[in-house]
Coordinates of C-alpha atoms in Angstrom, one line a residue:
M954 CA 112.7 -66.0 0.3
N955 CA 112.2 -68.6 3.0
S956 CA 108.6 -67.5 3.5
K957 CA 107.9 -67.8 -0.2
L958 CA 109.4 -71.3 -0.3
L959 CA 107.3 -72.3 2.7
R960 CA 104.2 -70.9 1.0
A961 CA 105.0 -72.8 -2.2
A962 CA 105.6 -76.0 -0.3
G963 CA 102.3 -75.5 1.5
L964 CA 100.4 -74.9 -1.8
A965 CA 102.0 -78.1 -3.2
A966 CA 100.9 -80.1 -0.2
I967 CA 97.4 -78.7 -0.5
V968 CA 97.2 -79.6 -4.2
A969 CA 98.8 -83.1 -3.7
H970 CA 97.0 -84.2 -0.5
P971 CA 93.6 -85.3 -2.1
L972 CA 95.6 -87.2 -4.8
L973 CA 96.7 -89.7 -2.1
Y974 CA 93.2 -91.0 -2.4
C975 CA 92.9 -91.0 -6.2
L976 CA 92.1 -94.7 -6.4
H977 CA 89.7 -94.8 -3.4
F978 CA 86.0 -94.9 -4.0
A979 CA 83.7 -95.2 -1.0
G980 CA 81.2 -98.0 -0.6
D981 CA 78.4 -95.5 -0.1
A982 CA 79.5 -93.8 -3.3
Q983 CA 78.7 -97.0 -5.2
V984 CA 75.2 -96.8 -3.5
H985 CA 74.9 -93.4 -5.1
L986 CA 75.8 -94.9 -8.4
V987 CA 73.0 -97.5 -8.0
F988 CA 70.4 -94.8 -7.5
A989 CA 71.9 -92.5 -10.2
E990 CA 72.0 -95.3 -12.8
A991 CA 68.3 -96.0 -12.2
A992 CA 67.5 -92.3 -12.2
A993 CA 69.2 -91.9 -15.6
R994 CA 66.6 -94.3 -17.0
G995 CA 63.7 -92.4 -15.3
R996 CA 63.4 -94.7 -12.3
F997 CA 64.0 -92.3 -9.5
F998 CA 64.8 -93.7 -6.0
E999 CA 65.0 -97.3 -7.3
F1000 CA 67.5 -99.5 -5.5
N1001 CA 66.5 -103.1 -6.2
P1002 CA 65.0 -103.5 -9.7
G1003 CA 61.4 -102.3 -9.7
E1004 CA 61.5 -101.4 -6.0
I1005 CA 61.4 -97.7 -4.8
T1006 CA 63.0 -96.9 -1.5
P1007 CA 63.6 -93.6 0.4
G1008 CA 67.3 -94.4 0.9
V1009 CA 68.7 -91.3 -0.9
T1010 CA 70.0 -88.6 1.5
S1011 CA 71.0 -86.3 -1.4
P1012 CA 68.4 -86.2 -4.2
G1013 CA 70.4 -83.4 -5.9
Y1014 CA 73.5 -85.5 -6.0
M1015 CA 71.5 -88.4 -7.5
L1016 CA 70.3 -86.1 -10.3
V1017 CA 73.8 -84.8 -11.0
L1018 CA 75.2 -88.3 -11.3
A1019 CA 72.2 -89.3 -13.4
L1020 CA 73.3 -86.6 -15.9
L1021 CA 76.8 -88.2 -15.9
F1022 CA 75.3 -91.6 -16.7
R1023 CA 73.3 -90.0 -19.5
A1024 CA 76.3 -88.1 -21.0
L1025 CA 79.2 -90.6 -20.5
P1026 CA 79.9 -94.3 -21.0
I1027 CA 78.9 -96.2 -17.8
T1028 CA 82.5 -97.3 -17.1
V1029 CA 83.7 -93.7 -17.1
V1030 CA 81.2 -92.3 -14.6
P1031 CA 83.2 -93.2 -11.4
I1032 CA 86.2 -91.2 -12.8
A1033 CA 83.9 -88.3 -13.7
V1034 CA 82.5 -88.4 -10.1
K1035 CA 86.1 -88.3 -8.7
L1036 CA 87.0 -85.3 -10.9
L1037 CA 83.8 -83.5 -9.8
N1038 CA 84.8 -84.2 -6.2
L1039 CA 88.3 -83.0 -6.7
A1040 CA 87.2 -79.8 -8.4
A1041 CA 84.6 -79.1 -5.7
W1042 CA 87.3 -79.7 -3.0
Y1043 CA 89.7 -77.2 -4.5
V1044 CA 87.0 -74.6 -4.9
F1045 CA 85.9 -75.2 -1.3
C1046 CA 89.5 -74.6 -0.1
W1047 CA 89.7 -71.4 -2.0
F1048 CA 86.4 -70.2 -0.5
V1049 CA 87.7 -71.0 3.0
Y1050 CA 90.8 -68.9 2.3
R1051 CA 88.7 -66.0 1.2
I1052 CA 86.5 -66.1 4.3
A1053 CA 89.6 -66.5 6.6
A1054 CA 91.3 -63.5 5.0
I1055 CA 88.2 -61.4 5.7
V1056 CA 87.8 -62.6 9.3
T1057 CA 91.5 -62.4 10.3
R1058 CA 92.4 -59.4 8.1
D1059 CA 95.8 -61.0 7.5
K1060 CA 96.7 -63.2 4.5
R1061 CA 99.3 -65.1 6.6
W1062 CA 96.7 -66.2 9.1
A1063 CA 94.3 -66.9 6.2
F1064 CA 96.9 -69.2 4.6
A1065 CA 97.4 -71.0 7.9
V1066 CA 93.6 -71.6 8.1
L1067 CA 93.7 -72.9 4.5
L1068 CA 96.6 -75.2 5.3
V1069 CA 95.0 -76.7 8.4
T1070 CA 91.7 -77.2 6.6
A1071 CA 93.1 -78.6 3.3
L1072 CA 95.5 -81.0 5.1
M1073 CA 92.9 -82.4 7.5
P1074 CA 92.8 -86.1 6.4
G1075 CA 89.2 -86.8 7.3
S1076 CA 87.9 -83.9 5.3
A1077 CA 90.2 -84.4 2.2
Y1078 CA 89.5 -88.1 2.1
N1079 CA 85.7 -87.9 2.5
A1080 CA 85.4 -85.1 -0.1
N1081 CA 87.2 -87.1 -2.7
V1082 CA 85.8 -90.7 -2.6
G1083 CA 82.6 -90.2 -4.6
M1084 CA 80.3 -88.7 -2.0
E1085 CA 78.3 -85.5 -2.1
N1086 CA 79.7 -83.8 1.1
G1087 CA 82.5 -82.0 -0.6
L1088 CA 80.2 -80.5 -3.2
F1089 CA 77.8 -79.4 -0.5
A1090 CA 80.6 -77.8 1.4
A1091 CA 81.7 -75.9 -1.8
V1092 CA 78.2 -74.6 -2.4
L1093 CA 77.7 -73.6 1.3
W1094 CA 81.1 -71.8 1.5
G1095 CA 80.4 -70.2 -1.9
W1096 CA 77.2 -68.9 -0.5
L1097 CA 79.1 -67.5 2.5
V1098 CA 81.6 -65.7 0.3
G1099 CA 78.7 -64.2 -1.7
A1100 CA 76.8 -63.3 1.5
T1101 CA 79.9 -61.5 2.8
R1102 CA 80.8 -59.7 -0.4
W1103 CA 77.3 -58.5 -1.0
Q1104 CA 76.6 -57.7 2.7
W1105 CA 73.7 -60.0 2.8
F1106 CA 73.7 -60.2 6.6
D1107 CA 73.3 -56.4 6.6
S1108 CA 70.4 -55.9 4.2
G1109 CA 69.9 -52.3 5.2
R1110 CA 73.4 -51.3 4.2
L1111 CA 73.1 -53.3 1.1
D1112 CA 69.9 -51.4 0.1
E1113 CA 71.7 -48.1 0.6
S1114 CA 74.9 -49.1 -1.3
A1115 CA 73.4 -50.7 -4.4
N1116 CA 70.6 -50.1 -6.8
G1117 CA 67.4 -52.2 -6.7
Q1118 CA 68.3 -54.5 -9.6
R1119 CA 71.5 -55.5 -7.9
V1120 CA 69.8 -56.1 -4.6
L1121 CA 67.2 -58.3 -6.3
L1122 CA 69.8 -60.3 -8.1
T1123 CA 71.8 -60.8 -4.9
E1124 CA 68.9 -62.1 -3.0
V1125 CA 67.9 -64.5 -5.7
V1126 CA 71.4 -65.9 -6.2
L1127 CA 72.0 -66.4 -2.5
G1128 CA 68.6 -67.9 -2.0
T1129 CA 69.2 -70.2 -4.9
L1130 CA 72.6 -71.3 -3.4
L1131 CA 71.0 -72.1 0.0
G1132 CA 68.2 -74.0 -1.8
I1133 CA 70.7 -76.0 -3.8
G1134 CA 72.4 -76.9 -0.5
C1135 CA 69.1 -78.4 0.7
W1136 CA 69.0 -80.6 -2.4
L1137 CA 72.6 -81.8 -1.7
R1138 CA 72.4 -82.5 2.0
P1139 CA 69.7 -82.4 4.8
E1140 CA 72.1 -80.2 6.7
G1141 CA 71.3 -77.5 4.2
F1142 CA 67.9 -76.9 5.9
V1143 CA 69.7 -76.3 9.2
V1144 CA 72.3 -74.0 7.7
A1145 CA 69.7 -71.9 5.9
T1146 CA 67.8 -71.5 9.2
I1147 CA 70.9 -70.5 11.1
A1148 CA 71.8 -68.0 8.4
H1149 CA 68.5 -66.3 8.5
L1150 CA 68.5 -66.2 12.3
V1151 CA 71.9 -64.5 12.3
R1152 CA 70.6 -62.0 9.8
L1153 CA 67.6 -61.2 12.0
S1154 CA 69.9 -60.8 15.0
R1155 CA 71.7 -58.0 13.1
G1156 CA 68.8 -55.6 13.7
R1157 CA 65.3 -54.9 12.6
P1158 CA 64.9 -56.4 9.2
A1159 CA 64.0 -54.4 6.2
F1160 CA 61.5 -56.6 4.4
S1161 CA 61.9 -55.3 0.9
V1162 CA 60.5 -57.0 -2.2
A1163 CA 64.0 -58.3 -3.0
R1164 CA 64.4 -59.9 0.5
I1165 CA 61.0 -61.5 0.3
L1166 CA 61.8 -62.9 -3.1
G1167 CA 65.1 -64.3 -1.9
I1168 CA 63.3 -66.1 0.9
L1169 CA 60.6 -67.4 -1.5
V1170 CA 63.3 -68.8 -3.8
L1171 CA 64.8 -70.7 -0.9
L1172 CA 61.5 -72.0 0.3
V1173 CA 60.5 -73.1 -3.2
L1174 CA 63.8 -75.0 -3.7
A1175 CA 63.8 -76.5 -0.2
G1176 CA 60.1 -77.4 -0.4
G1177 CA 60.8 -78.8 -3.9
V1178 CA 63.2 -81.4 -2.6
L1179 CA 60.8 -82.5 0.1
L1180 CA 58.0 -82.8 -2.5
F1181 CA 60.2 -84.6 -5.0
H1182 CA 61.2 -87.1 -2.3
W1183 CA 57.7 -87.6 -1.1
R1184 CA 56.2 -87.9 -4.6
F1185 CA 58.3 -90.9 -5.5
T1186 CA 58.9 -92.6 -2.2
G1187 CA 55.9 -91.7 -0.1
H1188 CA 58.3 -90.6 2.7
W1189 CA 59.2 -87.0 3.7
I1190 CA 62.5 -88.1 5.5
P1191 CA 65.1 -90.4 3.9
T1192 CA 65.4 -93.7 5.6
S1193 CA 69.2 -93.3 5.6
A1194 CA 68.8 -90.4 8.0
L1195 CA 66.4 -92.2 10.3
S1196 CA 68.6 -95.3 10.4
R1197 CA 71.5 -93.3 11.9
V1198 CA 69.8 -93.2 15.2
T1199 CA 69.3 -96.9 15.1
I1200 CA 72.8 -98.0 14.1
M1201 CA 74.4 -95.6 16.7
A1202 CA 72.3 -96.8 19.7
S1203 CA 75.0 -99.2 20.8
R1204 CA 77.6 -96.5 20.9
R1205 CA 75.8 -94.0 23.0
W1206 CA 76.3 -93.1 26.6
G1207 CA 73.3 -92.6 28.9
G1208 CA 69.8 -94.1 29.1
D1209 CA 66.5 -93.7 27.2
F1210 CA 65.9 -90.1 28.3
F1211 CA 69.3 -88.7 27.5
A1212 CA 72.0 -90.0 25.2
F1213 CA 75.4 -88.7 24.4
Y1214 CA 77.5 -89.9 21.5
P1215 CA 81.2 -89.3 22.3
G1216 CA 82.5 -89.4 18.7
F1217 CA 82.6 -85.6 18.0
S1218 CA 84.2 -84.9 21.4
L1219 CA 86.8 -87.5 20.8
R1220 CA 87.5 -85.9 17.4
L1221 CA 88.0 -82.5 19.1
L1222 CA 90.3 -84.2 21.6
A1223 CA 92.4 -85.6 18.7
Y1224 CA 92.6 -82.1 17.2
L1225 CA 93.5 -80.7 20.6
P1226 CA 95.7 -77.7 19.4
I1227 CA 92.8 -76.5 17.2
T1228 CA 90.3 -77.1 19.9
I1229 CA 92.2 -75.1 22.5
F1230 CA 92.5 -72.1 20.2
F1231 CA 88.9 -72.5 19.1
L1232 CA 87.7 -72.2 22.7
I1233 CA 89.9 -69.2 23.2
G1234 CA 88.5 -67.7 20.1
C1235 CA 84.9 -68.3 21.3
H1236 CA 85.7 -66.6 24.6
R1237 CA 87.3 -63.7 22.7
V1238 CA 84.2 -63.3 20.5
V1239 CA 81.9 -63.4 23.5
V1240 CA 84.0 -61.0 25.6
S1241 CA 84.4 -58.5 22.8
R1242 CA 80.8 -58.7 21.9
S1243 CA 81.8 -59.1 18.2
R1244 CA 79.0 -58.3 15.8
D1245 CA 80.9 -59.8 12.8
P1246 CA 78.1 -61.8 11.1
I1247 CA 80.6 -64.3 9.6
V1248 CA 82.0 -65.1 13.0
L1249 CA 78.5 -65.4 14.5
F1250 CA 77.3 -67.6 11.7
A1251 CA 80.4 -69.9 12.1
M1252 CA 80.1 -70.2 15.8
A1253 CA 76.4 -70.8 15.8
S1254 CA 76.8 -73.4 13.0
F1255 CA 79.5 -75.3 14.8
W1256 CA 77.8 -75.5 18.1
V1257 CA 74.4 -76.5 16.6
F1258 CA 76.0 -79.4 14.7
F1259 CA 78.1 -80.4 17.7
V1260 CA 75.0 -80.8 19.8
A1261 CA 73.1 -82.5 16.9
Y1262 CA 75.8 -85.1 16.4
S1263 CA 76.6 -85.5 20.1
V1264 CA 73.0 -85.8 21.4
V1265 CA 70.6 -86.6 18.6
L1266 CA 72.1 -88.1 15.4
G1267 CA 75.1 -90.0 16.6
S1268 CA 78.5 -89.9 15.1
A1269 CA 78.8 -92.6 12.4
H1270 CA 80.8 -91.4 9.4
L1271 CA 81.3 -88.1 11.4
A1272 CA 84.2 -86.8 9.4
R1273 CA 82.1 -86.9 6.3
Y1274 CA 79.2 -85.1 7.8
V1275 CA 81.1 -82.3 9.5
L1276 CA 83.4 -81.7 6.5
F1277 CA 81.7 -78.3 6.0
V1278 CA 81.7 -77.4 9.7
M1279 CA 85.4 -78.0 10.6
P1280 CA 86.7 -74.9 8.7
M1281 CA 84.3 -72.8 10.8
M1282 CA 86.0 -74.2 13.9
I1283 CA 89.4 -73.5 12.3
V1284 CA 88.5 -69.9 11.5
I1285 CA 87.4 -69.2 15.1
A1286 CA 90.6 -71.0 16.3
A1287 CA 92.6 -68.5 14.2
I1288 CA 90.9 -65.7 16.0
G1289 CA 91.9 -67.3 19.3
A1290 CA 95.5 -67.7 18.1
Q1291 CA 95.6 -64.1 17.0
S1292 CA 94.4 -63.0 20.4
V1293 CA 97.1 -65.0 22.2
C1294 CA 99.8 -63.6 19.9
A1295 CA 98.5 -60.0 20.4
A1296 CA 98.5 -60.5 24.2
T1297 CA 102.2 -61.4 24.3
L1298 CA 103.3 -58.9 21.7
G1299 CA 104.3 -56.3 24.2
G1300 CA 105.6 -58.8 26.8
D1301 CA 109.2 -59.6 27.6
V1302 CA 111.4 -61.9 25.6
K1303 CA 110.9 -64.9 27.8
R1304 CA 107.1 -64.7 27.5
R1305 CA 107.3 -64.4 23.7
N1306 CA 109.7 -67.4 23.6
R1307 CA 107.4 -69.5 25.7
R1308 CA 104.5 -68.6 23.5
D1309 CA 106.5 -69.6 20.4
R1310 CA 107.4 -72.9 21.9
W1311 CA 103.8 -73.7 22.7
L1312 CA 102.7 -72.7 19.2
L1313 CA 105.4 -74.9 17.6
S1314 CA 104.6 -77.8 19.9
G1315 CA 100.9 -77.5 19.0
A1316 CA 101.7 -77.4 15.3
A1317 CA 104.0 -80.5 15.7
L1318 CA 101.4 -82.4 17.6
L1319 CA 98.7 -81.6 15.0
A1320 CA 101.1 -82.6 12.2
C1321 CA 101.6 -86.0 13.9
V1322 CA 97.8 -86.5 14.3
Y1323 CA 97.4 -85.6 10.6
V1324 CA 100.0 -88.1 9.5
V1325 CA 98.5 -90.9 11.6
E1326 CA 95.0 -90.2 10.4
A1327 CA 96.1 -89.9 6.8
G1328 CA 97.7 -93.4 7.0
Y1329 CA 94.5 -94.7 8.5
R1330 CA 92.4 -93.1 5.8
W1331 CA 94.7 -94.4 3.1
Q1332 CA 94.0 -98.0 4.3
T1333 CA 90.3 -97.6 5.0
N1334 CA 89.0 -98.8 1.6
P1335 CA 90.7 -101.0 -0.9
R1336 CA 93.1 -98.8 -2.8
E1337 CA 91.7 -100.0 -6.1
S1338 CA 88.1 -99.5 -5.2
L1339 CA 87.7 -96.9 -8.0
L1340 CA 88.9 -99.5 -10.6
E1341 CA 86.4 -102.0 -9.1
A1342 CA 83.6 -99.5 -9.5
M1343 CA 84.6 -98.9 -13.1
R1344 CA 84.7 -102.6 -13.9
A1345 CA 81.5 -103.5 -12.0
P1346 CA 78.9 -102.9 -14.8
A1347 CA 80.7 -105.0 -17.4
Q1348 CA 81.3 -107.8 -14.9
R1349 CA 77.9 -108.0 -13.2
H1350 CA 76.8 -111.0 -15.1
A1351 CA 80.0 -113.0 -14.5
Y1352 CA 80.2 -111.8 -10.9
S1353 CA 76.6 -112.9 -10.3
D1354 CA 77.3 -116.3 -11.9
A1355 CA 80.3 -116.9 -9.6
L1356 CA 78.3 -115.8 -6.6
L1357 CA 75.4 -118.2 -7.4
A1358 CA 77.9 -121.0 -7.9
R1359 CA 79.5 -120.3 -4.6
L1360 CA 76.2 -120.3 -2.8
G1361 CA 75.5 -123.6 -4.4
E1362 CA 71.7 -123.3 -4.0
T1363 CA 68.9 -124.1 -6.4
R1364 CA 66.4 -121.8 -4.9
S1365 CA 64.2 -119.7 -7.1
L1366 CA 65.5 -116.4 -8.4
P1367 CA 66.0 -113.7 -7.4
V1368 CA 68.2 -114.7 -4.4
S1369 CA 67.8 -112.3 -1.4
L1370 CA 71.0 -111.3 0.4
G1371 CA 71.0 -109.5 3.8
C1372 CA 73.9 -107.0 3.9
E1373 CA 75.1 -104.1 5.9
S1374 CA 77.3 -102.8 3.2
V1375 CA 74.7 -102.7 0.4
Q1376 CA 77.0 -101.4 -2.3
I1377 CA 77.1 -105.0 -3.6
R1378 CA 73.9 -103.9 -5.4
Y1379 CA 76.2 -102.1 -8.0
Q1380 CA 78.1 -105.4 -8.6
V1381 CA 75.3 -107.9 -9.1
D1382 CA 72.5 -108.2 -11.6
E1383 CA 68.8 -108.6 -11.3
R1384 CA 69.2 -112.2 -10.1
F1385 CA 69.8 -110.8 -6.6
V1386 CA 67.8 -108.7 -4.2
I1387 CA 69.8 -106.8 -1.6
R1388 CA 68.3 -106.2 1.8
S1389 CA 69.6 -103.6 4.2
L1390 CA 70.4 -104.9 7.7
D1391 CA 70.9 -101.4 9.0
G1392 CA 67.8 -99.9 7.3
R1393 CA 69.6 -97.2 5.2
V1394 CA 67.9 -98.3 2.0
D1395 CA 64.9 -100.2 3.5
P1396 CA 62.4 -98.5 5.8
V1397 CA 60.9 -101.9 6.7
L1398 CA 63.8 -102.6 9.1
L1399 CA 62.9 -99.6 11.2
D1400 CA 59.5 -101.3 11.9
Y1401 CA 61.5 -103.9 13.8
V1402 CA 63.3 -101.6 16.2
R1403 CA 61.7 -101.7 19.6
N1404 CA 63.1 -100.1 22.8
G1405 CA 66.4 -99.6 21.1
Q1406 CA 66.7 -103.3 20.1
V1407 CA 66.8 -104.4 16.5
D1408 CA 64.7 -107.5 15.8
H1409 CA 66.7 -108.8 12.8
I1410 CA 64.9 -112.2 12.8
G1411 CA 61.5 -110.5 12.4
Y1412 CA 63.0 -108.4 9.5
I1413 CA 64.6 -111.6 7.9
K1414 CA 61.2 -113.3 8.0
H1415 CA 59.4 -110.2 6.6
R1416 CA 61.9 -109.8 3.7
H1417 CA 62.3 -113.6 3.1
I1418 CA 66.1 -113.3 3.2
D1419 CA 68.0 -116.3 1.8
F1420 CA 71.5 -115.6 2.9
L1421 CA 73.3 -113.3 5.3
V1422 CA 76.5 -111.8 4.0
E1423 CA 77.2 -109.8 7.1
Q1424 CA 76.1 -110.1 10.8
P1425 CA 76.0 -106.6 12.4
S1426 CA 74.7 -105.9 15.8
Y1427 CA 73.1 -102.6 16.8
N1428 CA 71.8 -103.8 20.1
P1429 CA 73.2 -101.9 23.1
R1430 CA 72.5 -104.7 25.5
A1431 CA 75.2 -107.4 25.3
D1432 CA 72.9 -110.0 26.9
V1433 CA 70.4 -109.8 24.0
W1434 CA 70.9 -112.2 21.2
S1435 CA 71.9 -110.7 17.9
L1436 CA 73.2 -111.7 14.5
R1437 CA 76.7 -111.2 15.9
D1438 CA 76.3 -114.4 17.8
L1439 CA 76.3 -116.4 14.5
R1440 CA 80.0 -115.7 14.1
K1441 CA 80.7 -118.3 16.8
L1442 CA 79.4 -121.1 14.5
A1443 CA 82.0 -123.4 12.8
P1444 CA 81.7 -123.9 9.0
G1445 CA 78.8 -126.2 8.3
A1446 CA 77.3 -125.7 11.8
S1447 CA 73.7 -124.5 12.3
M1448 CA 71.7 -122.5 14.8
Q1449 CA 68.0 -122.0 15.3
R1450 CA 66.3 -118.9 16.6
E1451 CA 62.5 -118.3 16.7
G1452 CA 61.8 -120.8 14.0
V1453 CA 64.7 -119.7 11.7
R1454 CA 67.7 -121.9 11.0
F1455 CA 71.0 -120.3 10.3
R1456 CA 73.8 -122.4 8.7
R1457 CA 77.3 -121.2 8.2
H1458 CA 77.7 -121.7 4.5
D1459 CA 81.5 -122.0 4.4
S1460 CA 84.6 -120.6 6.1
T1461 CA 83.6 -117.0 5.2
S1462 CA 80.8 -114.9 6.8
I1463 CA 78.0 -116.2 4.5
Y1464 CA 75.1 -117.9 6.3
A1465 CA 72.3 -119.7 4.7
V1466 CA 68.8 -118.9 6.1
D1467 CA 66.0 -121.5 6.3
L1468 CA 62.7 -119.9 7.1
G1469 CA 60.8 -123.2 7.4
Q1470 CA 58.7 -123.5 10.6
G1471 CA 60.8 -125.6 12.9
P1472 CA 61.4 -125.8 16.6
T1473 CA 62.3 -122.6 18.4
A1474 CA 65.0 -124.1 20.5
D1475 CA 68.0 -121.7 21.0
G1476 CA 71.5 -122.8 20.3
P1477 CA 73.7 -124.5 17.7
L1478 CA 72.8 -127.6 15.9
H1479 CA 75.3 -129.8 14.2

């Protein structure tokens, strides 16, 4: 009876957890709305009116949201997006449970994996604030469930155990799911590559017609997203992906030849109980020479993305990007925990009691970490950001009027605003042009990155920016001047750099920019 009550309480917590963030809507989710609203009118990849930009990391998600804009009133779309996120999250959790049950061969351990996954605040939050990552995770884990059930990794056994039509359908369906993953996230290309490498490692491949067709379906879909992106933007790679390296340069350890971004390692340290059992599980898999394809796929995927986000891509918004990876770590950790329990099963009472104390201590520590992180996530965005996104279309004109009045300028329209958080585009009308100070939606900024330093002044001149709304700094060298230094100015004070005058507009962080050719003296002017 107690076990049933605990299970019921766990299920209630799993269902209720994402509802903590029911009024949260990420700023980047509003950027998705900008692109989707334009796409619904046939203007793909348009950010500023009439301006195409390669700033969409998920063309598939843009098209899904564009359908919502076509089918629903514009004010309802953010709610529909939230419901889509929530449904994808619950489906994803169910798929994780299914895989954990297969790997651990024990429903109790599978439920433990589900509980640890579903209550992880970083994952639950980022899957339910309007982004595409939860949907991508659901598609990927749905593919993994299908690949396991239909023995996709062991194509030879599949060919013997099923008729030709079933094999053909299996290959097409699974190839389609991997292809859809490529439309939803760039990580889909890496996942598809790892999956086929693991399949090849299972033995000599049987290149049947069905298998070749499945690969062709994947290649057509994966190539389709690249061609779709290039056709409209003229770029093969989204600017938002390239800018990650730029904006993370100031957080890396090391020099020009080798860089290490500690964000992922620090996250693993925060989840220390999971990490310890994960390492034990990896050791167990290597020692036992396990040939379980799910385990091999999970281990390979985790370590590939750990290296990618620690050495190449950086770790900005890490919890969002590794949402689909963390359950793989947790499944391997369950293998490690099972091996520890099995090793002490026949031991004396003291040894078993000591094991139980360590397990309970680890669970208590993890629960404390989850509570602290959940509180942080709950306060990350304004708790009425969903309502703001819903009201934004109807209030654009009035909001833009108020912003123009606040700026108090009579410059010609449109007014160009330099921002790091470019979601303001969804809140203003065509009288404003939004320029991206981190390059996520503007490839021009990347032309002004030299030797790891961002030349924001050159970018401001190129884009004729009228006002700076934010003053980020991505320069790793503290002795190099950056926009951050503008924050030292008192209201009304000015500073000139390289012929550009910056004047603090008021007591907030808005700075007027004068691009007139003046003296290049450095320092404040009053």
